mmCIF file of C-alpha atoms in Angstrom:
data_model
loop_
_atom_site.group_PDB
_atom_site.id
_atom_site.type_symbol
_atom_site.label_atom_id
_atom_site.label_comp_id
_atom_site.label_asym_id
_atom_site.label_seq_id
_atom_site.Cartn_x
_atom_site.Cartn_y
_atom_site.Cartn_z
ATOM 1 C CA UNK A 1 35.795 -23.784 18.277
ATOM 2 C CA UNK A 2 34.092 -26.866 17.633
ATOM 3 C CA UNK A 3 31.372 -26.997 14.890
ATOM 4 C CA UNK A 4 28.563 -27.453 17.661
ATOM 5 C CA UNK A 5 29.505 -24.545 18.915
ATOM 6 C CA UNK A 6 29.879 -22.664 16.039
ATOM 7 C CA UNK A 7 26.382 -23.170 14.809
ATOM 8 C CA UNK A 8 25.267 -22.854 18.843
ATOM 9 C CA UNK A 9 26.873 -19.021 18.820
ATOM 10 C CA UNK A 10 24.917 -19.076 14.860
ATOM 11 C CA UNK A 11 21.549 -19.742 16.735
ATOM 12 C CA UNK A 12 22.115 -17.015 19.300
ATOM 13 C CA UNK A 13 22.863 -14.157 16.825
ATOM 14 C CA UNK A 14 19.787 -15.721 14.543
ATOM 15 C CA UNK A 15 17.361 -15.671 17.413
ATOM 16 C CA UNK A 16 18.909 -12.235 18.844
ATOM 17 C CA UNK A 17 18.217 -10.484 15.651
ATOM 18 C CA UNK A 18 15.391 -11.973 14.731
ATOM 19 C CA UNK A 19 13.496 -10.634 17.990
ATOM 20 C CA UNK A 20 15.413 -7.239 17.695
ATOM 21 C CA UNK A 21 13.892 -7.143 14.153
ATOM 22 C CA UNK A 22 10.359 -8.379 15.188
ATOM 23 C CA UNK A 23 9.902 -5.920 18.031
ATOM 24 C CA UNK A 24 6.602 -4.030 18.967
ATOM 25 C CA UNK A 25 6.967 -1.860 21.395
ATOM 26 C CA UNK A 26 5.772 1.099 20.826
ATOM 27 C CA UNK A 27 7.740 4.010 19.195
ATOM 28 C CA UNK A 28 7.717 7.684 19.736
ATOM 29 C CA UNK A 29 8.461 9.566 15.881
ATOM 30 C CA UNK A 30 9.258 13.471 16.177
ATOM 31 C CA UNK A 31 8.914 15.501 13.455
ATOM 32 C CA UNK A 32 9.911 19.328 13.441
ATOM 33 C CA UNK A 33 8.438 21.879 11.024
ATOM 34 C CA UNK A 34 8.290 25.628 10.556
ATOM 35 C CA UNK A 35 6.803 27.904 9.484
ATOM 36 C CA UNK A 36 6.039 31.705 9.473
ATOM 37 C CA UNK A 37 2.184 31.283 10.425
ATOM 38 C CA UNK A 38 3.062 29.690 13.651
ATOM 39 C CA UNK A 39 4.085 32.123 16.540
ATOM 40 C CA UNK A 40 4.466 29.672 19.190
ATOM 41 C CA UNK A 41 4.900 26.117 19.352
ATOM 42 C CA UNK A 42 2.386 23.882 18.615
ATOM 43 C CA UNK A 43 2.715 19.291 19.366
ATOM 44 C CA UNK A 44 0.393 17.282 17.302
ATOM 45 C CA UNK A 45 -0.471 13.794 18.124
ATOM 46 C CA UNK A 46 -0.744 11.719 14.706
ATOM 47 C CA UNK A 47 -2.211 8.494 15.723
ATOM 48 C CA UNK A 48 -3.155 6.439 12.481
ATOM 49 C CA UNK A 49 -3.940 2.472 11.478
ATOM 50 C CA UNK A 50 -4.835 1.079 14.893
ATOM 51 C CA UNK A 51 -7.077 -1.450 13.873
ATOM 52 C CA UNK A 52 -8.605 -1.649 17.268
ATOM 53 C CA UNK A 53 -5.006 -3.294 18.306
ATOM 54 C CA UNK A 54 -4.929 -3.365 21.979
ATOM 55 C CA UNK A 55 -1.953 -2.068 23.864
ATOM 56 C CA UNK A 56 -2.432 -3.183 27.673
ATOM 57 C CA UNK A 57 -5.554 -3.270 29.586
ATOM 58 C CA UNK A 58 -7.585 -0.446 28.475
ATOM 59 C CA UNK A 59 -5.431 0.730 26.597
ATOM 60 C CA UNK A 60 -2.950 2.011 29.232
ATOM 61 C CA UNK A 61 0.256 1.704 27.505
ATOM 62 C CA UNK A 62 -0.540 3.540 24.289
ATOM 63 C CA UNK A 63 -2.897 6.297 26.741
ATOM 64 C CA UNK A 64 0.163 7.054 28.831
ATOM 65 C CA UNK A 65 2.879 7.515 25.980
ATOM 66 C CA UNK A 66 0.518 10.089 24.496
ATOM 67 C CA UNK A 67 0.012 11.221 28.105
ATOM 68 C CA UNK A 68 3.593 11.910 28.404
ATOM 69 C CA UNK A 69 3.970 13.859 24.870
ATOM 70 C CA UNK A 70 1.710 16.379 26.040
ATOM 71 C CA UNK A 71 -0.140 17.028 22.431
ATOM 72 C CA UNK A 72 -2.346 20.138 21.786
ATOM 73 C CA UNK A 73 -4.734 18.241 19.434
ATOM 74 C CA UNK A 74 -4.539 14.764 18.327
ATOM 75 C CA UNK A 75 -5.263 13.555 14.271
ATOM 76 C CA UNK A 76 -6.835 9.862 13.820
ATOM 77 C CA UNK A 77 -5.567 9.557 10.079
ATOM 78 C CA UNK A 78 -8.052 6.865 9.162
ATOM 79 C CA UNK A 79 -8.287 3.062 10.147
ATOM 80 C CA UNK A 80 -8.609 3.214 13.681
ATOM 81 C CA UNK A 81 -11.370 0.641 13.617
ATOM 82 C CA UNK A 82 -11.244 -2.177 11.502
ATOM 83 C CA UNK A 83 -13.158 -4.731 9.289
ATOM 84 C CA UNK A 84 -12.711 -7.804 11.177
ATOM 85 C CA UNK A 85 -11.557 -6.579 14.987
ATOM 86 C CA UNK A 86 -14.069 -6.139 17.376
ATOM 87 C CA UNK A 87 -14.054 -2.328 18.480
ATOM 88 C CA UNK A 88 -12.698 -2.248 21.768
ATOM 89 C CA UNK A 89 -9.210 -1.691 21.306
ATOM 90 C CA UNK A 90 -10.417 1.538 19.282
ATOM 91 C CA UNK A 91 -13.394 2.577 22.347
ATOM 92 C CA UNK A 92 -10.409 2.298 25.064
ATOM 93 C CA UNK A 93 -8.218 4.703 23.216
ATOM 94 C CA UNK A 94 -11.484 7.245 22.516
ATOM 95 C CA UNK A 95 -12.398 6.999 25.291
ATOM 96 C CA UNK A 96 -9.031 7.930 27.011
ATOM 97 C CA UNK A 97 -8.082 10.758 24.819
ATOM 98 C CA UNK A 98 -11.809 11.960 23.511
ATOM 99 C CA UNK A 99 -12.742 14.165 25.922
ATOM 100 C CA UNK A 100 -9.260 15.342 26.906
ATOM 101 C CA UNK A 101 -7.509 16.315 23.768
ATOM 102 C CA UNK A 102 -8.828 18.364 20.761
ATOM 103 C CA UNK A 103 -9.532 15.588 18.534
ATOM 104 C CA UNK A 104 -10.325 15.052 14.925
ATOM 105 C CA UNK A 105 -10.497 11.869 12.807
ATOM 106 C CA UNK A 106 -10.996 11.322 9.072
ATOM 107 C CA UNK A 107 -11.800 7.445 7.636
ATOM 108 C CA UNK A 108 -9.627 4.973 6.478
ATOM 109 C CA UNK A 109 -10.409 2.279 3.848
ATOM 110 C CA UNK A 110 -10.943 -1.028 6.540
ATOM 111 C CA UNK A 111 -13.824 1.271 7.831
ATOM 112 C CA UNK A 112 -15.491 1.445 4.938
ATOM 113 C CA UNK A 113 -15.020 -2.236 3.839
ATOM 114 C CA UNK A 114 -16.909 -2.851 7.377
ATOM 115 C CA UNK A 115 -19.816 -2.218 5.709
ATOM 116 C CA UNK A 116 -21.150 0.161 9.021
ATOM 117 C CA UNK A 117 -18.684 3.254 8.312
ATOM 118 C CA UNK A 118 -21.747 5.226 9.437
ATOM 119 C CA UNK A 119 -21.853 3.158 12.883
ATOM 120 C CA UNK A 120 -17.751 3.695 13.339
ATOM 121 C CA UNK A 121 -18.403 7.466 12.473
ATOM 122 C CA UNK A 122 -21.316 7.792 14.886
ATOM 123 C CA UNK A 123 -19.395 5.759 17.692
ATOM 124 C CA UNK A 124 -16.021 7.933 17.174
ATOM 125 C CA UNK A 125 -18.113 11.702 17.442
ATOM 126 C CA UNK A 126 -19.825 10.301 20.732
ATOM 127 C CA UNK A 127 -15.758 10.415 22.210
ATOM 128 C CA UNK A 128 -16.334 14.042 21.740
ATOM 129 C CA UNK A 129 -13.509 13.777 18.166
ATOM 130 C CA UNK A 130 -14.603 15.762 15.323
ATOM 131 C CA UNK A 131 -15.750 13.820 12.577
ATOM 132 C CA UNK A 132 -14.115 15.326 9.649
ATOM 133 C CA UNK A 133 -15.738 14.406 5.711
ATOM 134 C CA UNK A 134 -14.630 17.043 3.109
ATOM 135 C CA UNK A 135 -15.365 19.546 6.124
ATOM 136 C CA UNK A 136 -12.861 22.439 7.612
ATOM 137 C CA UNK A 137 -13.179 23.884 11.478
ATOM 138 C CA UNK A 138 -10.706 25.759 12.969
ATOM 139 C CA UNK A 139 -9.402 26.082 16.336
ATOM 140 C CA UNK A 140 -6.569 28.420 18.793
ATOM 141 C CA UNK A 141 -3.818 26.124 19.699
ATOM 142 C CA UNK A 142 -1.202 28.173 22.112
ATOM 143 C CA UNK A 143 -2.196 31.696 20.456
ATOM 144 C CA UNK A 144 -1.780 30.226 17.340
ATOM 145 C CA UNK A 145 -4.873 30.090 14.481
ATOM 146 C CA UNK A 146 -4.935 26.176 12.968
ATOM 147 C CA UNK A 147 -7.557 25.095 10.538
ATOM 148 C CA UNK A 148 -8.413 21.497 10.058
ATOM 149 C CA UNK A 149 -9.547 20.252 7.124
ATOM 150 C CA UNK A 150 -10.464 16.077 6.095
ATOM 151 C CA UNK A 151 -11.601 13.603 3.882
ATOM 152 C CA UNK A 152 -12.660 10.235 3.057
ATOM 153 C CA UNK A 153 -10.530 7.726 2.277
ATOM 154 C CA UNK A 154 -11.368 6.784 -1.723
ATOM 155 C CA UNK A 155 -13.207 3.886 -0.977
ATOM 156 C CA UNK A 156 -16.131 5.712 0.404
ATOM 157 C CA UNK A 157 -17.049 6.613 -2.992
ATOM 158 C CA UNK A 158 -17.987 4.527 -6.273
ATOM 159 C CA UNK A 159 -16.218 6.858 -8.656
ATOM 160 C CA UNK A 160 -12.390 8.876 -7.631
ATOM 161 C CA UNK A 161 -13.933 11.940 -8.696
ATOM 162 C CA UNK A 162 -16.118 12.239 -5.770
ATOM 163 C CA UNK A 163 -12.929 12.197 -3.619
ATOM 164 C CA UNK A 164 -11.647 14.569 -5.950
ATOM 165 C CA UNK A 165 -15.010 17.148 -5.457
ATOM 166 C CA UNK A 166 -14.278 16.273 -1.376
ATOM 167 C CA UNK A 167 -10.505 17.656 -1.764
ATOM 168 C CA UNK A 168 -11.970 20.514 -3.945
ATOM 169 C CA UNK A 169 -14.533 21.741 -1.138
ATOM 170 C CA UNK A 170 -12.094 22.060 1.577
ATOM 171 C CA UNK A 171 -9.070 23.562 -0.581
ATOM 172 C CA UNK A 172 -11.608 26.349 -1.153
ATOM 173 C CA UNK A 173 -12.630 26.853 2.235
ATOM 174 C CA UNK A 174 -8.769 26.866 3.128
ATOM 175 C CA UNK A 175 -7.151 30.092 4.467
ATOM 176 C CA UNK A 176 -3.693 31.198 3.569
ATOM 177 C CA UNK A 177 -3.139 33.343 6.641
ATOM 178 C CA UNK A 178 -3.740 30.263 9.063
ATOM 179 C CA UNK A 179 -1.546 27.389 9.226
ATOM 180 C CA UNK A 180 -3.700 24.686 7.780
ATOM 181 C CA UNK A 181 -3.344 20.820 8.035
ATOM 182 C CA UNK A 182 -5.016 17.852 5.922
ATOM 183 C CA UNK A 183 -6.171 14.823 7.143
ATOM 184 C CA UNK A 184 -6.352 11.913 4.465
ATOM 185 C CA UNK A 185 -5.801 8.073 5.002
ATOM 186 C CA UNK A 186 -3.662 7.540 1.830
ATOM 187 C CA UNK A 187 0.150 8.854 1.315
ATOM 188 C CA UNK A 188 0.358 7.573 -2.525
ATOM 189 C CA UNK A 189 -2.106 10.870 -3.541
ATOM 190 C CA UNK A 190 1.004 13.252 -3.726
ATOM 191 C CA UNK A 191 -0.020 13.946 -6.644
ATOM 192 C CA UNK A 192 -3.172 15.966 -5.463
ATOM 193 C CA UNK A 193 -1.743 17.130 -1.827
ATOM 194 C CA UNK A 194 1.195 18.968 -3.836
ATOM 195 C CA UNK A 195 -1.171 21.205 -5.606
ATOM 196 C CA UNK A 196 -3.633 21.525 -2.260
ATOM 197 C CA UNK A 197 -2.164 24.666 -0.719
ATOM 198 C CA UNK A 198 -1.831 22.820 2.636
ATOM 199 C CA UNK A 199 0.661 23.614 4.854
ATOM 200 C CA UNK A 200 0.880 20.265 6.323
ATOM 201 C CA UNK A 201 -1.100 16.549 5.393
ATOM 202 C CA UNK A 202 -1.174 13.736 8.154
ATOM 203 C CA UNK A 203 -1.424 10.665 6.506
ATOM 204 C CA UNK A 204 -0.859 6.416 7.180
ATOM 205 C CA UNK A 205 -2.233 3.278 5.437
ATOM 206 C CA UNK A 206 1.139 2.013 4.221
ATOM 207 C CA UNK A 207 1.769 0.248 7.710
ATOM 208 C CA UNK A 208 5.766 1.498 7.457
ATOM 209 C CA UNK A 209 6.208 -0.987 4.265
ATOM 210 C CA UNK A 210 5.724 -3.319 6.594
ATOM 211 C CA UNK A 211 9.448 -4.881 6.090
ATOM 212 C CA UNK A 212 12.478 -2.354 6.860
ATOM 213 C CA UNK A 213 15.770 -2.653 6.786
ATOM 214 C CA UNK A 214 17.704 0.484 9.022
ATOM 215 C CA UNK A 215 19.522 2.609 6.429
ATOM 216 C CA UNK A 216 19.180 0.363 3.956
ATOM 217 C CA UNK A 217 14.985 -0.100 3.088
ATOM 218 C CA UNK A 218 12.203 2.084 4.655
ATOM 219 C CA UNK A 219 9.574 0.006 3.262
ATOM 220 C CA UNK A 220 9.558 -3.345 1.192
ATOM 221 C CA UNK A 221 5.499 -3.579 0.750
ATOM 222 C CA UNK A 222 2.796 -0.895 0.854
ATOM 223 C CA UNK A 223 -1.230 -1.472 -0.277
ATOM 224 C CA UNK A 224 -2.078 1.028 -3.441
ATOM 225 C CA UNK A 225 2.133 1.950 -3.773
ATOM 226 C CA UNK A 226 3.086 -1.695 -3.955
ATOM 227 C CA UNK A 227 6.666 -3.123 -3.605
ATOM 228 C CA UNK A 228 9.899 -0.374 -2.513
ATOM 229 C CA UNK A 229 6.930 2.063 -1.422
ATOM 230 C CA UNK A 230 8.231 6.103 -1.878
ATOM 231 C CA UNK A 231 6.018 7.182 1.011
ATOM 232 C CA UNK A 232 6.023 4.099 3.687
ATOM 233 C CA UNK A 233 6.859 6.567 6.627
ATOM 234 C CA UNK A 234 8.449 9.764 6.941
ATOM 235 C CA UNK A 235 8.126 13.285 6.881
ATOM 236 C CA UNK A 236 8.207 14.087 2.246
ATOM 237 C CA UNK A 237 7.922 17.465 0.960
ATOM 238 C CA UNK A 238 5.849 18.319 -1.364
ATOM 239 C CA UNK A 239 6.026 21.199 -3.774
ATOM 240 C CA UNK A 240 4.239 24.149 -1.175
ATOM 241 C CA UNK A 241 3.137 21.317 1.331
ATOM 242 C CA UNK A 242 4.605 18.605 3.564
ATOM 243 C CA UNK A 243 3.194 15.520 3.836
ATOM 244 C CA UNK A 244 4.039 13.132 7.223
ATOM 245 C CA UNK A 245 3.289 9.732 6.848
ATOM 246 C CA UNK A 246 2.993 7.129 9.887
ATOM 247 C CA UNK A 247 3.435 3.623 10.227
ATOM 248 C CA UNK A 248 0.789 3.607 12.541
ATOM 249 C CA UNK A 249 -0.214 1.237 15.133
ATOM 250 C CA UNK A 250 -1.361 -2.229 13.944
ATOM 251 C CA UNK A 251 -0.102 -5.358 15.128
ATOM 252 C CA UNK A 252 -3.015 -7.838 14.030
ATOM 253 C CA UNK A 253 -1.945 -9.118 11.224
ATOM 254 C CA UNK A 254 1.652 -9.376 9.246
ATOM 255 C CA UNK A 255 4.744 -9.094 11.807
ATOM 256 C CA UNK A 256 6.493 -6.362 11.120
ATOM 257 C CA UNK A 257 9.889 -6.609 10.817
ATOM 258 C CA UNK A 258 12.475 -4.005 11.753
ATOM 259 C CA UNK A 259 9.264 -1.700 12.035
ATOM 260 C CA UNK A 260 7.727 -0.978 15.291
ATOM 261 C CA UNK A 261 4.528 0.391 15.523
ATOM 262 C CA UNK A 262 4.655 4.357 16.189
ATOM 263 C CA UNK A 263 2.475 7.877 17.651
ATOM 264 C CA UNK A 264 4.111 10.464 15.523
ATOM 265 C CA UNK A 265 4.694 13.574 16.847
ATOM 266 C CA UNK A 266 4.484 16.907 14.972
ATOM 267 C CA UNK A 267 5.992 20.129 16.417
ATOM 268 C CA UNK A 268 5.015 23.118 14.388
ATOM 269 C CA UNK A 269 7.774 25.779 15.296
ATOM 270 C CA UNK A 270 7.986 29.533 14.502
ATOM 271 C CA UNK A 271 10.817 30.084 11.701
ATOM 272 C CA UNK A 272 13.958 30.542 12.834
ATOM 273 C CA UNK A 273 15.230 33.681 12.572
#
């Protein structure tokens, strides 16, 4: 073959991986846990870090893959609005899902760099999603019992310990006979989920690493874990809980490579006898 065409075929496979890589469609991740407080099965929606991204007019392409998982509640793990994105992208989705699915949504930092968390807080309840800060509710999902607990991301506070008193309140209003879940923005607190009794924590902020390479790299850069992040997406346990981590939804600003943007889904099961 003659060198032109050599470095012609070169171009092909360069530019065909290169888009494979830099894909965004969006990605359907299905995680299965069980567990002996759960006596019939229960699909969870964990829809983190959308940074207002819009996906279709109105949000129709993102609306209609939840559609077809068929959740029983849906978690907004923090960062659904943003600092520096206009809000629509996040109104379409709320108002999609708000009124249709149990909802429940806990902040992320970029809402509380906007300077107007209160706003973004305000805006999200008026969907008709529950507005969780260091708070615990409860609800029947298919016969079974699950309590909800959130908090803050960290950067709501001026001093870590307040997040600290947050995760104390709702540990003590947590009940071991019901299957309870954890909403907080950041994965790299392992540290305090491990010891928080929770039977599951929904968490996102480290955008998938941002860079992965399939079997090889599940995350080259995460904020707050920095470089080879442990906990850039996946389902990690912990200790007595498990902690799920998306790579949630944004596409504003660095491509992501190898790493397209996901809904993670969450089947709680009845142990297997």
């Amino acid at each position: 073959m003659k060198k032109k065409g050599i470095f012609l075929l070169a171009g092909v496979l360069v530019i065909g991986i290169l888009a494979f890589a830099l894909q965004t469609h969006l990605k359907v991740q299905t995680y299965k846990l069980e567990s002996s407080k759960i006596t019939s099965p229960v699909r969870l929606a964990v829809v983190t870090d959308l940074h207002s991204t819009i996906y279709s007019e109105n949000q129709e392409e993102l609306v209609a893959l939840l559609e077809a998982q068929e959740p029983d509640a849906i978690l907004l793990s923090g960062d659904i609005a943003d600092d520096e994105v206009p809000h629509d992208g996040t109104k379409q989705l709320l108002d999609a899902i708000g009124n249709t699915y149990p909802g429940f949504y806990v902040s992320g930092n970029h809402e509380h760099w906007s300077g107007e968390y209160e706003k973004i807080a305000e805006m999200i309840a008026s969907y008709g999603v529950t507005v969780l800060e260091g708070e615990t509710t409860k609800l029947d999902l298919n016969g079974n019992v699950i309590q909800i607990a959130g908090v803050n991301d960290p950067d709501k506070f001026s001093d870590f310990s307040e997040w600290e008193s947050q995760l104390e309140q709702v540990k003590e209003e947590r009940n071991d006979d019901d299957f309870t879940i954890l909403l907080s923005h950041r994965p790299e607190l392992v540290q305090w989920y491990a010891e928080s009794g929770f039977d599951l924590v929904a968490a996102g902020h480290a955008h998938g690493g941002q860079v992965r390479i399939p079997f090889i790299l599940n995350g080259l850069f995460a904020p707050n874990q920095g470089w080879l992040p442990e906990y850039a997406g996946g389902m990690y346990p912990l200790e007595g809980t498990t902690m799920v981590v998306s790579r949630g939804l944004c596409k504003n600003n660095l491509p992501r490579i190898w790493n397209p943007p996901e809904v993670v889904m969450v089947e709680l099961v009845p142990n297997e006898v």
